[in-house]
Structure formats: C-alpha cells, structure tokens
Amino acid sequence: MARPAARSLPRPSDMFDRQWEWSELTAFATAEGTGPRLGVVSGRRRQGKSFLLQALAEATEGFYYSAVEASATESLRLLGEAVARFTGTAVPPRPANWDEALEMLFGLAGDRPLPVVIDEFPYLVRNAPALPSQLQAALGVRSERHRRERPRILLCGSAMSFMGGLLSGASPLYGRANLDLVVHSLGFREAAEFWGIQDDPRLAVLVHAIVGGTPAYRREFVDDDVPDGADDFDAWVCRTVLNPARPIHGEAPYLLAAEPDLRDRSLYHSVLAAVAGGNRTSGGIASAVGRKATDISLPLTVLRNCGLLTAEPDAFRGNRTTYHVAEPLISFHHAVVRPETALLSRRRGAAKVWEHSRPTFLSKVVGPHFERLCREWVEWHADPETFGGMPIQVSSGTVADPVSRTGIEADVVVHGAIGQDQGILLSVGEAKWNKVMHLGHLQRLRRMLDLLAARGVDTGHATPACYSGAGFEPELRAAADRGEVVLVDLRRLYTGS
C-alpha cells in the first residue's frame, strides 16, 4: 500500500546532516491519511532528537512539549499551560486525568495533519504507568470526531531501556506505531566533517575515539573548542574532557545515571570499566569485577538494552560473544578519567594525568576504536568491488591454530553476497592503529584462511585485508598491486571506497 501523500519540507539551514531522519519525520507528520497516528523517536542522549522535533514543530506549526520530572498532578498542569500557550488561550485548560489530557491533545489537530510532540515521555509514565494503555485506547477510538482529527502523536525519550520496550510485544502500544525512528550518532565521516577536521584523518580518529559522533559534545559541551591540528590535540584533551570545569568532563557517568531502570550502579560502572579495560567476554568481565559469570548476565543485558554496550558474535565461533562499549566517551572515562579522579579534582592535574595516561589511551581506547571504525567502513563505505561481493555481515573472529596452540584473530571479517549466494566469506583483515604493517601480517591472514579451509569453510572468494593508521611497508604495497591483499589507510578510510 502506498504511503499517504505528504508534504516535502525543506531541511532547516542550521541542521547538520540528518537528511534521512528529517525526511522520515516530515513524511510522518504531514501524511494526509485520516485519523490519529503514532510515532516513536528514540536514541541515546545528546544525539539531537529534541532539536529535530523542535524544528519539525516549527516547520509545521505543530505542538511541542518537553516533560519534566514532576508528580502526575503537576505534569497535567504544566501540559495544560503549554497547550494554552500554543492555542493562545488566556485560561489554561486543567485536565483532571490523562484521559482528559489525551482528548485535549488530540483536539489540537483539527482537520489538518498536526504533529503533537511529547518529549521526555518516560518522565510522564514514571508517575502515570497506565498512560501507554490510555494512549492505546485513545488511538483505537473510531468516532466520527477521531476520524476527522488528524494528530500525529510523536513520543520521544532517551531512556533506551524504556523506549526499547514501548513498542515491544508486551506493550499496549505494540503494533500501533506508524513510525519507529532511532536517532543514531553521526557516522565517523560525518562526525569529522561536523568537527571541521575531515582533512586530517589521523586527528579525526583521535577525536572520534573520545567524543564519537554525538553532536552535542562539540556545541554545548566544549563550546565549539576544536583542536587546531594534530599538535593541539594533547592540549585540547587537557582543556576539555580532562578539565573539571567543562561539562563534558562529567558526562560519561551521567549517561549511566540517566537510565531509570538501573539499580546497583556501582556494578554497572564496574562492568563498563572492565569492558573498556579490554575484557571482551563474559568470563573476562566477570573475573575483572570479581563476580560469577551468572551474576553479570543481567547487567550485560541491561547495558545492551540501554545502548551502552554492544554484543558481537564471533565470526567463526558461534558460542562466543564479545562485548564493546558503544559510547566512546565512556571508554575514555573508564580508561583515563575515572582512575585519576582525585588528581583531576585538584584542577591542575590534567597535564600530568594525560602525560602518563596517553599510552593507555592509545592502546586501550584508540586501538580497539580504530578496529571498529574499519568494520564500519566496510559496512557503510566499501564498494562491492573491493571484496568481490556485497558486504552484509561484518564482525571480528578468532581461529585456533593447533600448531602454535594460539588463536589467530581477525579484526575485520566480512561475509556477504556474490550473485544469489549469501553468507560467503569475502575477507579476513587485521587492523593496526599505530604500527606500519608488513608481509608478516599478510602471512598470518593467509594462515587463518588455510585453517578455515581445513575446517571446510569456503575461502575461495576470501581476500586478506590490512587496515593501518600508520601505513604499509613497500613489500606489502607490492602484494596489493598484485591483487593479493586489500590495503586501507586513513585516507581511504575517510574518503575512499
């Protein structure tokens, strides 16, 4: 069925990127279908959700309301006052309950599609747990009035554990939404452009390893303080993220505190610290925090639901999962800031902390982060011709070598499609941030392919790949010229395919 006709609205001039998100929001908000419609917008904090929705309300003359932490009675009063400001009514309406409040909100639309945005929706549900059920009932009304009115209800929130369940099978709103939009961080290329450092890929990786693709971290949290070239990076770290006077310094702990469903926060902080410290498996994480593996099963699940951890299956060992911190700022905090809290609180310790923490940053933060950027490059930017097929699944993997009695790790494993065949192994790759790569790295990848072939894996289409932030020795470049290996340097990572 074709989507109901919608108006095309120009993207605001002060909005960076977000073309796809803006297109989906405007299509939902202006669709000419009859009756009410429901949309849900979610995403981790600081990604620009409120900015998008405020811009949508301005462009469509719609209603925008941001809830606050308040009692149910106060929330109803504040909502009535917001409606009065929107309609120009001198005396604010006073809904006695949420059924009346929803009736009031639906009535704002009249006979034209009108976005009705409720931001920070979890705050309202905290003191009115029946609200999703009441909204579901309101959406289901089939009276003549409700068929005529066309509110486009948009619920938004950053509590990912709550928002993730809002449309799940157990929720009253399951199956009711016409839009389920997740606002993600900017991709690493877009983030470099947003920071104005796209012409210096090495600096771009270093900055991204700390602030990721979160737009607010440049504007609101460091007040547009951008490192002036690679030589200014160390000083920039000291005057921003290591500076207790800057908001970004204390942001990482807040990301965890903002999730309402977490109880034992000390355990969750310890789990994140363990993963940031290089412990990637559940057993390693449990050992690092001094708990049994069964004790951290729930924290791992909750942190994944919150969007703070990702779980990636091993490409070659189906029973093995590796965990990664999803937000770079959290990795940086636990690797560099948290161990030095006392010294940093003296306000003059930033340079000293950074002097002895920089090697840890490069090995524990930038190294793994670079590996993830390489996987993201394959997934989003590599042409099908690069690996002889369309990449579909990109992960990491380990293959046991019985001769050396060790495991050979591949940082970038690419499975994809060739013609009608899917799941074909297209590439195994190794990524080194600060090391010039040589033929030894290619030989190790060839050994991995031999071991996989001996296990019955089809490696006939697989090409070794080397990803480096420091470059390649001439012998390895010569092998690439012969088509024996794919090489990806920083320039290709940021501008090539």
PDB file of C-alpha atoms in Angstrom, residues 34-147:
ATOM      1  CA  THR A  34      -7.365  10.333   8.233  1.00  0.00           C
ATOM      2  CA  GLY A  35      -7.391   9.735  11.968  1.00  0.00           C
ATOM      3  CA  PRO A  36      -4.615   9.844  14.553  1.00  0.00           C
ATOM      4  CA  ARG A  37      -1.199   8.289  14.008  1.00  0.00           C
ATOM      5  CA  LEU A  38       1.563   7.378  16.444  1.00  0.00           C
ATOM      6  CA  GLY A  39       5.304   7.732  16.043  1.00  0.00           C
ATOM      7  CA  VAL A  40       8.147   6.953  18.439  1.00  0.00           C
ATOM      8  CA  VAL A  41      11.549   8.658  18.343  1.00  0.00           C
ATOM      9  CA  SER A  42      14.368   7.299  20.493  1.00  0.00           C
ATOM     10  CA  GLY A  43      18.128   7.311  20.747  1.00  0.00           C
ATOM     11  CA  ARG A  44      20.865   7.887  23.276  1.00  0.00           C
ATOM     12  CA  ARG A  45      21.125  11.301  24.885  1.00  0.00           C
ATOM     13  CA  ARG A  46      22.767  14.251  23.085  1.00  0.00           C
ATOM     14  CA  GLN A  47      22.108  12.958  19.547  1.00  0.00           C
ATOM     15  CA  GLY A  48      19.829  15.850  18.569  1.00  0.00           C
ATOM     16  CA  LYS A  49      16.380  14.258  18.936  1.00  0.00           C
ATOM     17  CA  SER A  50      14.862  17.300  20.634  1.00  0.00           C
ATOM     18  CA  PHE A  51      16.458  19.594  18.063  1.00  0.00           C
ATOM     19  CA  LEU A  52      14.889  17.557  15.250  1.00  0.00           C
ATOM     20  CA  LEU A  53      11.454  17.535  16.862  1.00  0.00           C
ATOM     21  CA  GLN A  54      11.517  21.228  17.749  1.00  0.00           C
ATOM     22  CA  ALA A  55      12.479  22.011  14.161  1.00  0.00           C
ATOM     23  CA  LEU A  56       9.633  19.789  12.934  1.00  0.00           C
ATOM     24  CA  ALA A  57       7.129  21.582  15.172  1.00  0.00           C
ATOM     25  CA  GLU A  58       8.332  24.965  13.917  1.00  0.00           C
ATOM     26  CA  ALA A  59       8.182  23.913  10.262  1.00  0.00           C
ATOM     27  CA  THR A  60       4.649  22.521  10.581  1.00  0.00           C
ATOM     28  CA  GLU A  61       3.282  24.902  13.230  1.00  0.00           C
ATOM     29  CA  GLY A  62       2.868  21.852  15.409  1.00  0.00           C
ATOM     30  CA  PHE A  63       2.771  21.400  19.187  1.00  0.00           C
ATOM     31  CA  TYR A  64       5.934  20.567  21.129  1.00  0.00           C
ATOM     32  CA  TYR A  65       6.025  19.809  24.833  1.00  0.00           C
ATOM     33  CA  SER A  66       9.031  18.613  26.841  1.00  0.00           C
ATOM     34  CA  ALA A  67       8.044  16.839  30.042  1.00  0.00           C
ATOM     35  CA  VAL A  68       9.943  17.311  33.278  1.00  0.00           C
ATOM     36  CA  GLU A  69      10.360  15.157  36.351  1.00  0.00           C
ATOM     37  CA  ALA A  70       7.212  16.011  38.291  1.00  0.00           C
ATOM     38  CA  SER A  71       4.197  14.496  40.001  1.00  0.00           C
ATOM     39  CA  ALA A  72       1.268  13.412  37.863  1.00  0.00           C
ATOM     40  CA  THR A  73      -0.772  16.397  39.037  1.00  0.00           C
ATOM     41  CA  GLU A  74       1.943  18.905  38.239  1.00  0.00           C
ATOM     42  CA  SER A  75       2.621  17.260  34.872  1.00  0.00           C
ATOM     43  CA  LEU A  76      -1.040  17.661  33.895  1.00  0.00           C
ATOM     44  CA  ARG A  77      -0.978  21.309  34.958  1.00  0.00           C
ATOM     45  CA  LEU A  78       2.223  22.025  33.016  1.00  0.00           C
ATOM     46  CA  LEU A  79       0.831  20.315  29.941  1.00  0.00           C
ATOM     47  CA  GLY A  80      -2.343  22.421  30.146  1.00  0.00           C
ATOM     48  CA  GLU A  81      -0.251  25.589  30.348  1.00  0.00           C
ATOM     49  CA  ALA A  82       1.751  24.505  27.285  1.00  0.00           C
ATOM     50  CA  VAL A  83      -1.460  23.911  25.351  1.00  0.00           C
ATOM     51  CA  ALA A  84      -2.703  27.375  26.360  1.00  0.00           C
ATOM     52  CA  ARG A  85       0.468  28.980  25.036  1.00  0.00           C
ATOM     53  CA  PHE A  86       0.111  27.045  21.793  1.00  0.00           C
ATOM     54  CA  THR A  87      -3.541  27.977  21.241  1.00  0.00           C
ATOM     55  CA  GLY A  88      -3.333  31.472  22.671  1.00  0.00           C
ATOM     56  CA  THR A  89      -5.952  30.709  25.289  1.00  0.00           C
ATOM     57  CA  ALA A  90      -5.964  33.073  28.258  1.00  0.00           C
ATOM     58  CA  VAL A  91      -7.105  30.456  30.778  1.00  0.00           C
ATOM     59  CA  PRO A  92      -5.114  27.202  30.616  1.00  0.00           C
ATOM     60  CA  PRO A  93      -7.168  24.007  30.486  1.00  0.00           C
ATOM     61  CA  ARG A  94      -6.970  21.851  33.591  1.00  0.00           C
ATOM     62  CA  PRO A  95      -7.242  18.175  32.625  1.00  0.00           C
ATOM     63  CA  ALA A  96      -8.167  16.120  35.685  1.00  0.00           C
ATOM     64  CA  ASN A  97      -6.518  12.944  34.403  1.00  0.00           C
ATOM     65  CA  TRP A  98      -4.616  11.592  31.433  1.00  0.00           C
ATOM     66  CA  ASP A  99      -7.749  10.520  29.571  1.00  0.00           C
ATOM     67  CA  GLU A 100      -8.820  14.166  29.518  1.00  0.00           C
ATOM     68  CA  ALA A 101      -5.276  15.266  28.663  1.00  0.00           C
ATOM     69  CA  LEU A 102      -5.138  12.953  25.642  1.00  0.00           C
ATOM     70  CA  GLU A 103      -8.533  14.175  24.497  1.00  0.00           C
ATOM     71  CA  MET A 104      -7.165  17.729  24.737  1.00  0.00           C
ATOM     72  CA  LEU A 105      -4.030  16.861  22.746  1.00  0.00           C
ATOM     73  CA  PHE A 106      -5.939  15.026  20.028  1.00  0.00           C
ATOM     74  CA  GLY A 107      -8.244  18.016  19.687  1.00  0.00           C
ATOM     75  CA  LEU A 108      -5.324  20.306  18.771  1.00  0.00           C
ATOM     76  CA  ALA A 109      -5.139  18.854  15.280  1.00  0.00           C
ATOM     77  CA  GLY A 110      -8.476  19.831  13.849  1.00  0.00           C
ATOM     78  CA  ASP A 111      -8.869  18.814  10.227  1.00  0.00           C
ATOM     79  CA  ARG A 112      -5.199  19.052   9.194  1.00  0.00           C
ATOM     80  CA  PRO A 113      -2.251  16.754   9.979  1.00  0.00           C
ATOM     81  CA  LEU A 114      -0.601  18.244  13.059  1.00  0.00           C
ATOM     82  CA  PRO A 115       2.433  16.900  14.891  1.00  0.00           C
ATOM     83  CA  VAL A 116       1.882  16.698  18.650  1.00  0.00           C
ATOM     84  CA  VAL A 117       5.295  16.061  20.190  1.00  0.00           C
ATOM     85  CA  ILE A 118       5.714  14.765  23.750  1.00  0.00           C
ATOM     86  CA  ASP A 119       9.434  14.841  24.530  1.00  0.00           C
ATOM     87  CA  GLU A 120      10.888  13.037  27.570  1.00  0.00           C
ATOM     88  CA  PHE A 121       7.837  10.770  27.572  1.00  0.00           C
ATOM     89  CA  PRO A 122       9.361   8.393  30.201  1.00  0.00           C
ATOM     90  CA  TYR A 123       9.089  11.173  32.803  1.00  0.00           C
ATOM     91  CA  LEU A 124       5.305  11.146  32.412  1.00  0.00           C
ATOM     92  CA  VAL A 125       4.970   7.370  32.565  1.00  0.00           C
ATOM     93  CA  ARG A 126       7.040   7.184  35.741  1.00  0.00           C
ATOM     94  CA  ASN A 127       4.127   8.694  37.714  1.00  0.00           C
ATOM     95  CA  ALA A 128       1.365   7.568  35.366  1.00  0.00           C
ATOM     96  CA  PRO A 129       2.188   3.941  34.446  1.00  0.00           C
ATOM     97  CA  ALA A 130      -1.193   3.454  32.767  1.00  0.00           C
ATOM     98  CA  LEU A 131      -0.504   6.205  30.240  1.00  0.00           C
ATOM     99  CA  PRO A 132       0.610   3.886  27.371  1.00  0.00           C
ATOM    100  CA  SER A 133      -2.626   1.881  27.818  1.00  0.00           C
ATOM    101  CA  GLN A 134      -4.678   5.065  27.866  1.00  0.00           C
ATOM    102  CA  LEU A 135      -2.942   6.267  24.719  1.00  0.00           C
ATOM    103  CA  GLN A 136      -3.591   2.923  23.049  1.00  0.00           C
ATOM    104  CA  ALA A 137      -7.288   3.246  23.890  1.00  0.00           C
ATOM    105  CA  ALA A 138      -7.411   6.803  22.557  1.00  0.00           C
ATOM    106  CA  LEU A 139      -5.799   5.738  19.306  1.00  0.00           C
ATOM    107  CA  GLY A 140      -8.356   2.984  18.911  1.00  0.00           C
ATOM    108  CA  VAL A 141     -11.433   5.203  19.176  1.00  0.00           C
ATOM    109  CA  ARG A 142     -13.438   5.149  15.933  1.00  0.00           C
ATOM    110  CA  SER A 143     -15.865   8.014  16.483  1.00  0.00           C
ATOM    111  CA  GLU A 144     -16.612  10.499  13.731  1.00  0.00           C
ATOM    112  CA  ARG A 145     -14.596  13.153  15.562  1.00  0.00           C
ATOM    113  CA  HIS A 146     -11.491  10.953  15.814  1.00  0.00           C
ATOM    114  CA  ARG A 147     -11.729  10.018  12.176  1.00  0.00           C
TER     115      ARG A 147
END
